Amino acid sequence: MPPLALAALLAAAVAMGVSPVFVREAGVGPFTSAFYRVFLALPALAAWAAWERRAPRSDGTPVVDPGWTRSILLAGVFFTVDLFFWHLAVLHTTIANATLLATMAPVWVMLFSLVIGERVTAAMTLGLAICVVGGALLVGSSWHLAPERLLGDLYGVATSVGFGLYFLAVRVARRTASTGIVLLRSTVVTAALLGIVAAVAENRWIPGTLGGVLALLAMANVSHVGGQGLLGWALGHLSAAFSSLVIFLEALAAAFFGWILFGETLGPWQFAGGAAILLGIWIARPREETPR
């Protein structure tokens, strides 16, 4: 397993895991904050893509631009689905339910990995099962199944489907395009779609404080450019199935930031859940092929 790619996944989890902190401080509606997350990231992503076009590959050959491929377009659509239903889930069910259901995205990635020609090993399946248990422990007693929150729980499932399909689309896109090009073009699609959603659903576009503006800028450049960018780079080197387990690390990072910044309680079950997630990822790690 490439150690640099694994380090990128870990850093991506931290960068994406801190996004709820920025959303809480943004001072605008949830769909508007989701729009700003991607829209304000476009200048940095454009610079990234332009730099990649000028910089040759390690073998000296120039970077090939495949254009607006179907996988890039689908990555933008699926990320829109992920963010749209995530915010609906938060509004219609508990944060714990929404978080746990959203972390089920690796299940969909592993179910559909064969569609993109990638094999899922028994170790990955076992690692996923352990991570799911860890995610449930991390949420702990906050999880509640109630009929009046069924719609919100279904939104949480839709979130996981959207993010899972996003992983698969980016993995395919990275086979022919560089990270910056994939992220820039898919983000243009997401920003256009979320801009329409925010315009229809909400009417507050300007944060009330300087802190809100800074939170939106940080969410765009830390969580999207940094988090999604590092994830996109890693998906050029690691399978979608293994990389998708970063979602559990994202939940772990979010719990950590909630504890550090907002004093949210972490008990023995949450620590056990975090340990289970790390164990599951270690079990699922790619192995070197044994020479015959």
PDB file of C-alpha atoms in Angstrom:
ATOM      1  CA  MET A   1       0.000   0.000   0.000  1.00  0.00           C
ATOM      2  CA  PRO A   2       1.501   3.400  -0.951  1.00  0.00           C
ATOM      3  CA  PRO A   3       2.225   5.134   2.392  1.00  0.00           C
ATOM      4  CA  LEU A   4       1.807   8.603   0.883  1.00  0.00           C
ATOM      5  CA  ALA A   5      -1.677   7.714  -0.361  1.00  0.00           C
ATOM      6  CA  LEU A   6      -2.628   6.427   3.093  1.00  0.00           C
ATOM      7  CA  ALA A   7      -1.321   9.644   4.669  1.00  0.00           C
ATOM      8  CA  ALA A   8      -3.448  11.613   2.179  1.00  0.00           C
ATOM      9  CA  LEU A   9      -6.536   9.640   3.231  1.00  0.00           C
ATOM     10  CA  LEU A  10      -5.873  10.360   6.904  1.00  0.00           C
ATOM     11  CA  ALA A  11      -5.390  14.068   6.230  1.00  0.00           C
ATOM     12  CA  ALA A  12      -8.545  14.113   4.070  1.00  0.00           C
ATOM     13  CA  ALA A  13     -10.545  12.614   6.931  1.00  0.00           C
ATOM     14  CA  VAL A  14      -9.402  15.358   9.304  1.00  0.00           C
ATOM     15  CA  ALA A  15     -10.087  18.121   6.768  1.00  0.00           C
ATOM     16  CA  MET A  16     -13.571  16.814   5.975  1.00  0.00           C
ATOM     17  CA  GLY A  17     -14.306  15.954   9.600  1.00  0.00           C
ATOM     18  CA  VAL A  18     -13.895  19.565  10.718  1.00  0.00           C
ATOM     19  CA  SER A  19     -16.545  20.805   8.242  1.00  0.00           C
ATOM     20  CA  PRO A  20     -19.442  20.615  10.774  1.00  0.00           C
ATOM     21  CA  VAL A  21     -17.538  23.149  12.898  1.00  0.00           C
ATOM     22  CA  PHE A  22     -17.493  25.584   9.979  1.00  0.00           C
ATOM     23  CA  VAL A  23     -21.171  24.926   9.148  1.00  0.00           C
ATOM     24  CA  ARG A  24     -22.121  25.705  12.749  1.00  0.00           C
ATOM     25  CA  GLU A  25     -20.298  29.038  12.633  1.00  0.00           C
ATOM     26  CA  ALA A  26     -21.299  30.087   9.092  1.00  0.00           C
ATOM     27  CA  GLY A  27     -24.506  31.919   9.954  1.00  0.00           C
ATOM     28  CA  VAL A  28     -26.354  30.999   6.747  1.00  0.00           C
ATOM     29  CA  GLY A  29     -28.803  28.244   5.870  1.00  0.00           C
ATOM     30  CA  PRO A  30     -27.614  24.654   5.400  1.00  0.00           C
ATOM     31  CA  PHE A  31     -28.083  24.561   1.617  1.00  0.00           C
ATOM     32  CA  THR A  32     -26.458  27.971   1.221  1.00  0.00           C
ATOM     33  CA  SER A  33     -23.462  26.872   3.278  1.00  0.00           C
ATOM     34  CA  ALA A  34     -23.187  23.737   1.131  1.00  0.00           C
ATOM     35  CA  PHE A  35     -23.234  25.940  -1.994  1.00  0.00           C
ATOM     36  CA  TYR A  36     -20.528  28.217  -0.611  1.00  0.00           C
ATOM     37  CA  ARG A  37     -18.444  25.185   0.330  1.00  0.00           C
ATOM     38  CA  VAL A  38     -18.042  24.292  -3.340  1.00  0.00           C
ATOM     39  CA  PHE A  39     -18.418  27.717  -5.008  1.00  0.00           C
ATOM     40  CA  LEU A  40     -15.721  29.417  -2.936  1.00  0.00           C
ATOM     41  CA  ALA A  41     -13.388  26.475  -3.605  1.00  0.00           C
ATOM     42  CA  LEU A  42     -13.395  27.093  -7.380  1.00  0.00           C
ATOM     43  CA  PRO A  43     -10.533  29.668  -7.515  1.00  0.00           C
ATOM     44  CA  ALA A  44      -8.126  27.371  -5.656  1.00  0.00           C
ATOM     45  CA  LEU A  45      -9.203  24.366  -7.722  1.00  0.00           C
ATOM     46  CA  ALA A  46      -8.776  26.347 -10.951  1.00  0.00           C
ATOM     47  CA  ALA A  47      -5.223  27.258  -9.884  1.00  0.00           C
ATOM     48  CA  TRP A  48      -4.568  23.596  -9.007  1.00  0.00           C
ATOM     49  CA  ALA A  49      -5.787  22.371 -12.392  1.00  0.00           C
ATOM     50  CA  ALA A  50      -3.794  25.058 -14.236  1.00  0.00           C
ATOM     51  CA  TRP A  51      -0.625  24.083 -12.360  1.00  0.00           C
ATOM     52  CA  GLU A  52      -1.141  20.418 -13.240  1.00  0.00           C
ATOM     53  CA  ARG A  53      -1.503  21.258 -16.928  1.00  0.00           C
ATOM     54  CA  ARG A  54       1.884  23.000 -16.891  1.00  0.00           C
ATOM     55  CA  ALA A  55       3.722  20.513 -14.683  1.00  0.00           C
ATOM     56  CA  PRO A  56       4.868  17.305 -16.431  1.00  0.00           C
ATOM     57  CA  ARG A  57       4.333  13.887 -14.885  1.00  0.00           C
ATOM     58  CA  SER A  58       7.113  12.128 -13.019  1.00  0.00           C
ATOM     59  CA  ASP A  59       8.047  10.296 -16.227  1.00  0.00           C
ATOM     60  CA  GLY A  60       8.400  13.609 -18.096  1.00  0.00           C
ATOM     61  CA  THR A  61       5.251  13.280 -20.213  1.00  0.00           C
ATOM     62  CA  PRO A  62       2.661  16.083 -20.174  1.00  0.00           C
ATOM     63  CA  VAL A  63      -0.643  15.733 -18.322  1.00  0.00           C
ATOM     64  CA  VAL A  64      -3.418  14.586 -20.663  1.00  0.00           C
ATOM     65  CA  ASP A  65      -6.763  16.370 -20.378  1.00  0.00           C
ATOM     66  CA  PRO A  66      -9.581  13.944 -21.280  1.00  0.00           C
ATOM     67  CA  GLY A  67     -12.213  16.692 -21.251  1.00  0.00           C
ATOM     68  CA  TRP A  68     -15.605  16.566 -19.553  1.00  0.00           C
ATOM     69  CA  THR A  69     -15.925  12.824 -19.162  1.00  0.00           C
ATOM     70  CA  ARG A  70     -19.082  11.087 -17.965  1.00  0.00           C
ATOM     71  CA  SER A  71     -17.386  10.035 -14.710  1.00  0.00           C
ATOM     72  CA  ILE A  72     -16.434  13.661 -13.910  1.00  0.00           C
ATOM     73  CA  LEU A  73     -20.000  14.837 -14.535  1.00  0.00           C
ATOM     74  CA  LEU A  74     -21.397  12.004 -12.421  1.00  0.00           C
ATOM     75  CA  ALA A  75     -18.978  12.816  -9.592  1.00  0.00           C
ATOM     76  CA  GLY A  76     -20.429  16.344  -9.484  1.00  0.00           C
ATOM     77  CA  VAL A  77     -24.001  15.048  -9.534  1.00  0.00           C
ATOM     78  CA  PHE A  78     -23.394  12.417  -6.858  1.00  0.00           C
ATOM     79  CA  PHE A  79     -21.647  14.901  -4.556  1.00  0.00           C
ATOM     80  CA  THR A  80     -24.680  17.178  -4.935  1.00  0.00           C
ATOM     81  CA  VAL A  81     -26.911  14.264  -3.893  1.00  0.00           C
ATOM     82  CA  ASP A  82     -24.662  13.629  -0.900  1.00  0.00           C
ATOM     83  CA  LEU A  83     -24.716  17.239   0.385  1.00  0.00           C
ATOM     84  CA  PHE A  84     -28.411  17.792  -0.426  1.00  0.00           C
ATOM     85  CA  PHE A  85     -29.703  14.754   1.433  1.00  0.00           C
ATOM     86  CA  TRP A  86     -27.201  15.195   4.275  1.00  0.00           C
ATOM     87  CA  HIS A  87     -28.694  18.587   5.121  1.00  0.00           C
ATOM     88  CA  LEU A  88     -32.228  17.244   4.797  1.00  0.00           C
ATOM     89  CA  ALA A  89     -31.326  14.362   7.123  1.00  0.00           C
ATOM     90  CA  VAL A  90     -29.959  16.771   9.723  1.00  0.00           C
ATOM     91  CA  LEU A  91     -33.214  18.753   9.559  1.00  0.00           C
ATOM     92  CA  HIS A  92     -35.542  15.727   9.811  1.00  0.00           C
ATOM     93  CA  THR A  93     -33.808  13.286  12.149  1.00  0.00           C
ATOM     94  CA  THR A  94     -31.265  13.357  14.944  1.00  0.00           C
ATOM     95  CA  ILE A  95     -27.632  14.251  14.273  1.00  0.00           C
ATOM     96  CA  ALA A  96     -26.677  10.804  15.567  1.00  0.00           C
ATOM     97  CA  ASN A  97     -29.015   9.012  13.168  1.00  0.00           C
ATOM     98  CA  ALA A  98     -27.908  11.151  10.226  1.00  0.00           C
ATOM     99  CA  THR A  99     -24.227  10.599  11.022  1.00  0.00           C
ATOM    100  CA  LEU A 100     -24.501   6.849  11.443  1.00  0.00           C
ATOM    101  CA  LEU A 101     -26.571   6.349   8.295  1.00  0.00           C
ATOM    102  CA  ALA A 102     -24.250   8.587   6.252  1.00  0.00           C
ATOM    103  CA  THR A 103     -21.264   6.452   7.261  1.00  0.00           C
ATOM    104  CA  MET A 104     -22.856   3.501   5.485  1.00  0.00           C
ATOM    105  CA  ALA A 105     -21.470   4.801   2.163  1.00  0.00           C
ATOM    106  CA  PRO A 106     -18.651   2.168   2.109  1.00  0.00           C
ATOM    107  CA  VAL A 107     -21.325  -0.540   1.991  1.00  0.00           C
ATOM    108  CA  TRP A 108     -22.513   0.815  -1.371  1.00  0.00           C
ATOM    109  CA  VAL A 109     -18.945   1.270  -2.602  1.00  0.00           C
ATOM    110  CA  MET A 110     -18.124  -2.374  -1.918  1.00  0.00           C
ATOM    111  CA  LEU A 111     -21.413  -3.601  -3.380  1.00  0.00           C
ATOM    112  CA  PHE A 112     -20.802  -1.763  -6.666  1.00  0.00           C
ATOM    113  CA  SER A 113     -16.996  -1.973  -6.927  1.00  0.00           C
ATOM    114  CA  LEU A 114     -17.308  -4.826  -9.432  1.00  0.00           C
ATOM    115  CA  VAL A 115     -19.162  -2.433 -11.740  1.00  0.00           C
ATOM    116  CA  ILE A 116     -15.946  -0.415 -12.129  1.00  0.00           C
ATOM    117  CA  GLY A 117     -13.806  -3.553 -12.346  1.00  0.00           C
ATOM    118  CA  GLU A 118     -12.353  -3.629  -8.827  1.00  0.00           C
ATOM    119  CA  ARG A 119     -12.279  -6.660  -6.574  1.00  0.00           C
ATOM    120  CA  VAL A 120     -13.374  -6.519  -2.926  1.00  0.00           C
ATOM    121  CA  THR A 121     -11.358  -8.860  -0.729  1.00  0.00           C
ATOM    122  CA  ALA A 122     -12.557 -10.788   2.306  1.00  0.00           C
ATOM    123  CA  ALA A 123     -10.270  -8.612   4.460  1.00  0.00           C
ATOM    124  CA  MET A 124     -11.998  -5.459   3.163  1.00  0.00           C
ATOM    125  CA  THR A 125     -15.410  -6.929   3.934  1.00  0.00           C
ATOM    126  CA  LEU A 126     -14.346  -7.891   7.474  1.00  0.00           C
ATOM    127  CA  GLY A 127     -12.756  -4.475   7.977  1.00  0.00           C
ATOM    128  CA  LEU A 128     -15.962  -2.779   6.838  1.00  0.00           C
ATOM    129  CA  ALA A 129     -18.053  -4.853   9.273  1.00  0.00           C
ATOM    130  CA  ILE A 130     -15.782  -3.852  12.160  1.00  0.00           C
ATOM    131  CA  CYS A 131     -15.909  -0.195  11.072  1.00  0.00           C
ATOM    132  CA  VAL A 132     -19.724  -0.302  11.013  1.00  0.00           C
ATOM    133  CA  VAL A 133     -19.725  -1.610  14.595  1.00  0.00           C
ATOM    134  CA  GLY A 134     -17.249   1.126  15.496  1.00  0.00           C
ATOM    135  CA  GLY A 135     -19.458   3.762  13.913  1.00  0.00           C
ATOM    136  CA  ALA A 136     -22.459   2.527  15.909  1.00  0.00           C
ATOM    137  CA  LEU A 137     -20.433   2.653  19.130  1.00  0.00           C
ATOM    138  CA  LEU A 138     -19.199   6.143  18.251  1.00  0.00           C
ATOM    139  CA  VAL A 139     -22.782   7.372  17.959  1.00  0.00           C
ATOM    140  CA  GLY A 140     -23.658   5.423  21.102  1.00  0.00           C
ATOM    141  CA  SER A 141     -26.941   5.868  22.905  1.00  0.00           C
ATOM    142  CA  SER A 142     -27.771   8.952  20.824  1.00  0.00           C
ATOM    143  CA  TRP A 143     -29.057   6.625  18.083  1.00  0.00           C
ATOM    144  CA  HIS A 144     -32.843   6.241  18.160  1.00  0.00           C
ATOM    145  CA  LEU A 145     -35.192   4.570  15.697  1.00  0.00           C
ATOM    146  CA  ALA A 146     -38.585   6.287  15.764  1.00  0.00           C
ATOM    147  CA  PRO A 147     -41.458   6.230  13.228  1.00  0.00           C
ATOM    148  CA  GLU A 148     -41.759  10.034  13.197  1.00  0.00           C
ATOM    149  CA  ARG A 149     -38.136  10.306  12.043  1.00  0.00           C
ATOM    150  CA  LEU A 150     -38.376   7.653   9.332  1.00  0.00           C
ATOM    151  CA  LEU A 151     -38.263  10.194   6.489  1.00  0.00           C
ATOM    152  CA  GLY A 152     -35.146  11.807   7.963  1.00  0.00           C
ATOM    153  CA  ASP A 153     -33.528   8.403   8.344  1.00  0.00           C
ATOM    154  CA  LEU A 154     -34.272   7.656   4.675  1.00  0.00           C
ATOM    155  CA  TYR A 155     -32.566  10.943   3.795  1.00  0.00           C
ATOM    156  CA  GLY A 156     -29.540   9.677   5.735  1.00  0.00           C
ATOM    157  CA  VAL A 157     -29.522   6.484   3.663  1.00  0.00           C
ATOM    158  CA  ALA A 158     -29.760   8.579   0.476  1.00  0.00           C
ATOM    159  CA  THR A 159     -26.740  10.560   1.693  1.00  0.00           C
ATOM    160  CA  SER A 160     -24.723   7.375   2.002  1.00  0.00           C
ATOM    161  CA  VAL A 161     -25.733   6.266  -1.491  1.00  0.00           C
ATOM    162  CA  GLY A 162     -24.723   9.627  -2.954  1.00  0.00           C
ATOM    163  CA  PHE A 163     -21.310   9.653  -1.272  1.00  0.00           C
ATOM    164  CA  GLY A 164     -20.689   6.009  -2.127  1.00  0.00           C
ATOM    165  CA  LEU A 165     -21.399   6.602  -5.816  1.00  0.00           C
ATOM    166  CA  TYR A 166     -19.201   9.724  -5.641  1.00  0.00           C
ATOM    167  CA  PHE A 167     -16.262   7.563  -4.561  1.00  0.00           C
ATOM    168  CA  LEU A 168     -16.787   5.219  -7.489  1.00  0.00           C
ATOM    169  CA  ALA A 169     -17.140   8.066 -10.008  1.00  0.00           C
ATOM    170  CA  VAL A 170     -13.984   9.836  -8.804  1.00  0.00           C
ATOM    171  CA  ARG A 171     -12.045   6.563  -8.842  1.00  0.00           C
ATOM    172  CA  VAL A 172     -13.006   6.028 -12.494  1.00  0.00           C
ATOM    173  CA  ALA A 173     -12.345   9.672 -13.398  1.00  0.00           C
ATOM    174  CA  ARG A 174      -8.858   9.512 -11.873  1.00  0.00           C
ATOM    175  CA  ARG A 175      -7.883   6.734 -14.280  1.00  0.00           C
ATOM    176  CA  THR A 176      -7.726   9.251 -17.129  1.00  0.00           C
ATOM    177  CA  ALA A 177      -7.536  12.695 -15.493  1.00  0.00           C
ATOM    178  CA  SER A 178      -5.435  14.438 -12.855  1.00  0.00           C
ATOM    179  CA  THR A 179      -6.780  15.335  -9.412  1.00  0.00           C
ATOM    180  CA  GLY A 180      -7.132  19.066 -10.055  1.00  0.00           C
ATOM    181  CA  ILE A 181      -9.035  18.599 -13.309  1.00  0.00           C
ATOM    182  CA  VAL A 182     -11.430  16.061 -11.761  1.00  0.00           C
ATOM    183  CA  LEU A 183     -12.081  18.225  -8.690  1.00  0.00           C
ATOM    184  CA  LEU A 184     -12.471  21.480 -10.609  1.00  0.00           C
ATOM    185  CA  ARG A 185     -14.962  20.176 -13.153  1.00  0.00           C
ATOM    186  CA  SER A 186     -16.994  18.045 -10.750  1.00  0.00           C
ATOM    187  CA  THR A 187     -17.146  21.011  -8.348  1.00  0.00           C
ATOM    188  CA  VAL A 188     -18.463  23.282 -11.112  1.00  0.00           C
ATOM    189  CA  VAL A 189     -21.330  20.817 -11.582  1.00  0.00           C
ATOM    190  CA  THR A 190     -22.014  20.609  -7.844  1.00  0.00           C
ATOM    191  CA  ALA A 191     -21.888  24.399  -7.393  1.00  0.00           C
ATOM    192  CA  ALA A 192     -24.361  24.947 -10.237  1.00  0.00           C
ATOM    193  CA  LEU A 193     -26.843  22.411  -8.862  1.00  0.00           C
ATOM    194  CA  LEU A 194     -26.539  23.525  -5.221  1.00  0.00           C
ATOM    195  CA  GLY A 195     -26.864  27.166  -6.278  1.00  0.00           C
ATOM    196  CA  ILE A 196     -30.282  26.347  -7.712  1.00  0.00           C
ATOM    197  CA  VAL A 197     -31.278  24.464  -4.551  1.00  0.00           C
ATOM    198  CA  ALA A 198     -30.147  27.289  -2.255  1.00  0.00           C
ATOM    199  CA  ALA A 199     -31.931  29.927  -4.370  1.00  0.00           C
ATOM    200  CA  VAL A 200     -35.205  27.993  -4.195  1.00  0.00           C
ATOM    201  CA  ALA A 201     -35.043  26.798  -0.570  1.00  0.00           C
ATOM    202  CA  GLU A 202     -33.376  29.682   1.287  1.00  0.00           C
ATOM    203  CA  ASN A 203     -33.115  33.469   1.099  1.00  0.00           C
ATOM    204  CA  ARG A 204     -30.198  34.372   3.375  1.00  0.00           C
ATOM    205  CA  TRP A 205     -26.984  34.541   1.381  1.00  0.00           C
ATOM    206  CA  ILE A 206     -24.773  36.880   3.432  1.00  0.00           C
ATOM    207  CA  PRO A 207     -23.328  35.815   6.826  1.00  0.00           C
ATOM    208  CA  GLY A 208     -24.077  38.264   9.612  1.00  0.00           C
ATOM    209  CA  THR A 209     -20.559  38.337  11.024  1.00  0.00           C
ATOM    210  CA  LEU A 210     -16.955  38.337   9.874  1.00  0.00           C
ATOM    211  CA  GLY A 211     -16.607  35.011  11.672  1.00  0.00           C
ATOM    212  CA  GLY A 212     -19.282  33.563   9.396  1.00  0.00           C
ATOM    213  CA  VAL A 213     -17.430  34.723   6.290  1.00  0.00           C
ATOM    214  CA  LEU A 214     -14.182  33.221   7.570  1.00  0.00           C
ATOM    215  CA  ALA A 215     -15.979  29.960   8.407  1.00  0.00           C
ATOM    216  CA  LEU A 216     -17.292  29.682   4.833  1.00  0.00           C
ATOM    217  CA  LEU A 217     -13.844  30.414   3.381  1.00  0.00           C
ATOM    218  CA  ALA A 218     -12.301  27.829   5.688  1.00  0.00           C
ATOM    219  CA  MET A 219     -14.923  25.230   4.798  1.00  0.00           C
ATOM    220  CA  ALA A 220     -14.282  25.785   1.091  1.00  0.00           C
ATOM    221  CA  ASN A 221     -10.497  25.712   1.258  1.00  0.00           C
ATOM    222  CA  VAL A 222      -9.886  23.284   4.140  1.00  0.00           C
ATOM    223  CA  SER A 223     -12.759  20.806   3.853  1.00  0.00           C
ATOM    224  CA  HIS A 224     -13.321  20.881   0.094  1.00  0.00           C
ATOM    225  CA  VAL A 225     -10.030  21.824  -1.561  1.00  0.00           C
ATOM    226  CA  GLY A 226      -8.014  20.092   1.148  1.00  0.00           C
ATOM    227  CA  GLY A 227     -10.309  17.209   2.117  1.00  0.00           C
ATOM    228  CA  GLN A 228     -11.854  16.329  -1.241  1.00  0.00           C
ATOM    229  CA  GLY A 229      -8.596  17.163  -3.015  1.00  0.00           C
ATOM    230  CA  LEU A 230      -6.514  14.779  -0.918  1.00  0.00           C
ATOM    231  CA  LEU A 231      -9.231  12.149  -1.236  1.00  0.00           C
ATOM    232  CA  GLY A 232      -9.270  12.570  -5.021  1.00  0.00           C
ATOM    233  CA  TRP A 233      -5.494  12.227  -5.176  1.00  0.00           C
ATOM    234  CA  ALA A 234      -5.554   9.088  -3.017  1.00  0.00           C
ATOM    235  CA  LEU A 235      -8.246   7.564  -5.247  1.00  0.00           C
ATOM    236  CA  GLY A 236      -5.710   7.619  -8.046  1.00  0.00           C
ATOM    237  CA  HIS A 237      -3.541   5.206  -6.045  1.00  0.00           C
ATOM    238  CA  LEU A 238      -5.888   3.132  -3.851  1.00  0.00           C
ATOM    239  CA  SER A 239      -9.084   1.195  -4.544  1.00  0.00           C
ATOM    240  CA  ALA A 240     -12.453   2.845  -4.033  1.00  0.00           C
ATOM    241  CA  ALA A 241     -13.464   0.145  -1.524  1.00  0.00           C
ATOM    242  CA  PHE A 242     -10.531   0.734   0.816  1.00  0.00           C
ATOM    243  CA  SER A 243     -10.535   4.523   0.343  1.00  0.00           C
ATOM    244  CA  SER A 244     -14.233   4.698   1.237  1.00  0.00           C
ATOM    245  CA  LEU A 245     -13.405   3.645   4.793  1.00  0.00           C
ATOM    246  CA  VAL A 246     -12.096   7.190   5.242  1.00  0.00           C
ATOM    247  CA  ILE A 247     -15.753   8.084   5.907  1.00  0.00           C
ATOM    248  CA  PHE A 248     -15.488   6.368   9.267  1.00  0.00           C
ATOM    249  CA  LEU A 249     -12.317   8.343   9.995  1.00  0.00           C
ATOM    250  CA  GLU A 250     -14.239  11.489   9.075  1.00  0.00           C
ATOM    251  CA  ALA A 251     -16.872  10.632  11.703  1.00  0.00           C
ATOM    252  CA  LEU A 252     -14.085   9.974  14.199  1.00  0.00           C
ATOM    253  CA  ALA A 253     -12.462  13.323  13.392  1.00  0.00           C
ATOM    254  CA  ALA A 254     -15.819  15.111  13.718  1.00  0.00           C
ATOM    255  CA  ALA A 255     -16.336  13.566  17.174  1.00  0.00           C
ATOM    256  CA  PHE A 256     -12.835  14.671  18.183  1.00  0.00           C
ATOM    257  CA  PHE A 257     -13.397  18.278  17.069  1.00  0.00           C
ATOM    258  CA  GLY A 258     -16.781  18.336  18.806  1.00  0.00           C
ATOM    259  CA  TRP A 259     -15.055  17.256  22.018  1.00  0.00           C
ATOM    260  CA  ILE A 260     -12.163  19.729  21.725  1.00  0.00           C
ATOM    261  CA  LEU A 261     -14.074  22.793  20.506  1.00  0.00           C
ATOM    262  CA  PHE A 262     -17.602  22.403  21.874  1.00  0.00           C
ATOM    263  CA  GLY A 263     -17.132  20.211  24.936  1.00  0.00           C
ATOM    264  CA  GLU A 264     -19.266  17.377  23.537  1.00  0.00           C
ATOM    265  CA  THR A 265     -18.993  14.290  25.691  1.00  0.00           C
ATOM    266  CA  LEU A 266     -16.880  11.302  24.682  1.00  0.00           C
ATOM    267  CA  GLY A 267     -17.303   8.260  26.916  1.00  0.00           C
ATOM    268  CA  PRO A 268     -15.850   4.746  26.978  1.00  0.00           C
ATOM    269  CA  TRP A 269     -18.192   3.538  24.210  1.00  0.00           C
ATOM    270  CA  GLN A 270     -17.087   6.348  21.897  1.00  0.00           C
ATOM    271  CA  PHE A 271     -13.415   5.559  22.510  1.00  0.00           C
ATOM    272  CA  ALA A 272     -14.146   1.875  21.882  1.00  0.00           C
ATOM    273  CA  GLY A 273     -15.890   2.835  18.636  1.00  0.00           C
ATOM    274  CA  GLY A 274     -12.880   4.866  17.536  1.00  0.00           C
ATOM    275  CA  ALA A 275     -10.554   1.958  18.291  1.00  0.00           C
ATOM    276  CA  ALA A 276     -12.814  -0.420  16.316  1.00  0.00           C
ATOM    277  CA  ILE A 277     -12.753   1.918  13.308  1.00  0.00           C
ATOM    278  CA  LEU A 278      -8.948   2.039  13.334  1.00  0.00           C
ATOM    279  CA  LEU A 279      -8.812  -1.760  13.694  1.00  0.00           C
ATOM    280  CA  GLY A 280     -11.234  -2.253  10.800  1.00  0.00           C
ATOM    281  CA  ILE A 281      -9.191   0.001   8.518  1.00  0.00           C
ATOM    282  CA  TRP A 282      -5.981  -1.809   9.466  1.00  0.00           C
ATOM    283  CA  ILE A 283      -7.585  -5.183   8.650  1.00  0.00           C
ATOM    284  CA  ALA A 284      -8.938  -3.890   5.324  1.00  0.00           C
ATOM    285  CA  ARG A 285      -5.607  -2.394   4.199  1.00  0.00           C
ATOM    286  CA  PRO A 286      -4.314  -3.507   0.775  1.00  0.00           C
ATOM    287  CA  ARG A 287      -1.709  -6.283   0.932  1.00  0.00           C
ATOM    288  CA  GLU A 288       1.278  -6.767  -1.274  1.00  0.00           C
ATOM    289  CA  GLU A 289       0.895  -9.668  -3.646  1.00  0.00           C
ATOM    290  CA  THR A 290       3.095 -12.612  -2.608  1.00  0.00           C
ATOM    291  CA  PRO A 291       5.476 -13.555  -5.439  1.00  0.00           C
ATOM    292  CA  ARG A 292       5.003 -17.095  -6.711  1.00  0.00           C
TER     293      ARG A 292
END
